[in-house]
Short mmCIF file of C-alpha atoms in Angstrom, two decimals:
data_model
loop_
_atom_site.label_atom_id
_atom_site.label_comp_id
_atom_site.label_asym_id
_atom_site.label_seq_id
_atom_site.Cartn_x
_atom_site.Cartn_y
_atom_site.Cartn_z
CA GLN A 1 167.55 145.84 104.57
CA VAL A 2 170.34 144.59 102.38
CA GLN A 3 173.63 146.40 102.02
CA LEU A 4 175.67 145.90 98.86
CA VAL A 5 179.28 147.02 98.58
CA GLU A 6 181.16 146.86 95.29
CA SER A 7 184.91 146.73 94.96
CA GLY A 8 187.54 146.01 92.36
CA GLY A 9 187.16 148.93 90.00
CA GLY A 10 190.10 150.87 88.66
CA LEU A 11 192.05 151.97 85.64
CA VAL A 12 193.07 149.39 83.07
CA GLN A 13 194.38 149.48 79.53
CA ALA A 14 192.27 148.27 76.64
CA GLY A 15 192.49 144.51 76.37
CA GLY A 16 193.02 144.13 80.08
CA SER A 17 190.89 142.51 82.76
CA LEU A 18 189.25 143.42 86.03
CA ARG A 19 187.14 141.51 88.50
CA LEU A 20 184.46 143.34 90.41
CA SER A 21 183.01 142.03 93.63
CA CYS A 22 179.75 142.83 95.37
CA ALA A 23 179.48 141.80 98.99
CA ALA A 24 176.01 141.60 100.52
CA SER A 25 175.07 141.89 104.17
CA GLY A 26 171.96 142.54 106.22
CA ARG A 27 168.72 140.63 106.10
CA THR A 28 168.65 137.02 105.02
CA PHE A 29 170.18 137.22 101.60
CA ARG A 30 167.94 135.30 99.21
CA PRO A 31 167.50 137.45 96.12
CA ILE A 32 165.82 136.14 93.01
CA PHE A 33 168.27 137.90 90.71
CA MET A 34 171.49 139.81 91.18
CA GLY A 35 172.39 142.21 88.45
CA TRP A 36 175.36 144.22 87.30
CA PHE A 37 174.58 147.61 85.80
CA ARG A 38 176.76 150.36 84.43
CA GLN A 39 176.36 154.04 83.79
CA ALA A 40 178.69 155.94 81.50
CA PRO A 41 178.89 159.76 81.56
CA GLY A 42 175.86 161.29 79.89
CA ARG A 43 174.11 157.94 79.50
CA GLU A 44 171.42 156.10 81.37
CA ARG A 45 172.22 153.25 83.69
CA ALA A 46 171.94 149.96 81.81
CA LEU A 47 171.87 146.30 82.70
CA VAL A 48 175.11 144.51 81.87
CA GLY A 49 173.96 141.10 83.00
CA ARG A 50 172.25 139.22 85.77
CA ILE A 51 172.35 135.91 87.54
CA ARG A 52 169.56 133.90 89.07
CA TRP A 53 170.81 133.40 92.59
CA ALA A 54 169.31 129.97 93.12
CA ASP A 55 170.65 128.16 90.09
CA GLY A 56 173.34 130.43 88.66
CA SER A 57 171.75 130.88 85.27
CA THR A 58 172.91 134.06 83.57
CA TYR A 59 171.94 136.64 81.01
CA TYR A 60 174.27 139.16 79.35
CA LEU A 61 174.02 142.26 77.25
CA ASP A 62 175.10 141.33 73.72
CA SER A 63 178.02 143.75 73.73
CA VAL A 64 179.65 142.04 76.73
CA LYS A 65 178.74 138.45 75.98
CA ASP A 66 181.89 136.29 75.64
CA ARG A 67 183.93 138.95 77.48
CA PHE A 68 182.18 139.28 80.84
CA THR A 69 181.24 136.52 83.25
CA ILE A 70 178.94 136.83 86.24
CA SER A 71 179.32 134.36 89.09
CA ARG A 72 178.41 134.12 92.73
CA ASP A 73 179.57 132.52 95.93
CA ASN A 74 176.47 131.68 97.91
CA SER A 75 178.47 130.88 101.04
CA LYS A 76 179.96 134.37 101.06
CA ASN A 77 176.90 136.21 99.75
CA THR A 78 179.17 137.69 97.11
CA LEU A 79 178.60 138.44 93.45
CA TYR A 80 181.38 138.77 90.91
CA LEU A 81 181.83 140.28 87.48
CA GLN A 82 184.89 139.08 85.61
CA MET A 83 185.61 141.47 82.76
CA ASN A 84 188.08 140.46 80.07
CA SER A 85 189.17 142.08 76.81
CA LEU A 86 188.05 145.43 78.13
CA LYS A 87 187.34 148.24 75.70
CA PRO A 88 187.27 152.01 76.22
CA GLU A 89 183.50 151.90 75.74
CA ASP A 90 183.25 149.74 78.87
CA THR A 91 184.26 152.79 80.91
CA ALA A 92 181.48 153.49 83.41
CA VAL A 93 180.46 153.32 87.02
CA TYR A 94 179.43 149.75 87.71
CA TYR A 95 176.69 148.92 90.19
CA CYS A 96 175.41 145.68 91.61
CA ALA A 97 171.78 145.33 92.57
CA ALA A 98 169.46 142.78 94.12
CA SER A 99 165.97 141.87 92.98
CA TYR A 100 163.54 140.14 95.30
CA ALA A 101 160.68 140.31 92.85
CA GLY A 102 161.78 137.96 90.10
CA THR A 103 161.34 140.73 87.59
CA ASP A 104 163.52 143.57 86.35
CA THR A 105 162.76 145.55 89.50
CA TYR A 106 165.82 145.88 91.69
CA HIS A 107 165.30 146.77 95.32
CA TYR A 108 168.80 147.23 96.68
CA TRP A 109 171.79 148.93 95.08
CA GLY A 110 175.45 149.31 95.82
CA GLN A 111 177.25 152.62 95.73
CA GLY A 112 179.08 151.87 92.50
CA THR A 113 182.68 151.41 91.51
CA GLN A 114 184.46 153.25 88.70
CA VAL A 115 185.96 151.30 85.81
CA THR A 116 188.09 153.27 83.38
CA VAL A 117 189.56 151.65 80.29
CA SER A 118 192.24 153.62 78.52
CA SER A 119 192.96 153.22 74.83
#
């Protein structure tokens, strides 16, 4: 089992920044991908971006490209999401997740952290 714990959410004004963290513990942590997802009220959970754990290559949703950056610290088994130039439409619960399949199937999820961007 892998446990994922997100932190760093909060309330920020539009244009501001937040950095989310996702700390992993449990079984040997060697995911293929780590992803950040978000779910806004009344909407489905959606992928924001992901990182290939081995080489750090990333993919982002178009609407966050150039504003959000995913990184990881392999030595700490920790994933990060740096969010800059935040917009009210970024308001959501943000989740991290781990994929051991090398596909878009994610096997382990964190509990989520709320990000609220005020206008």
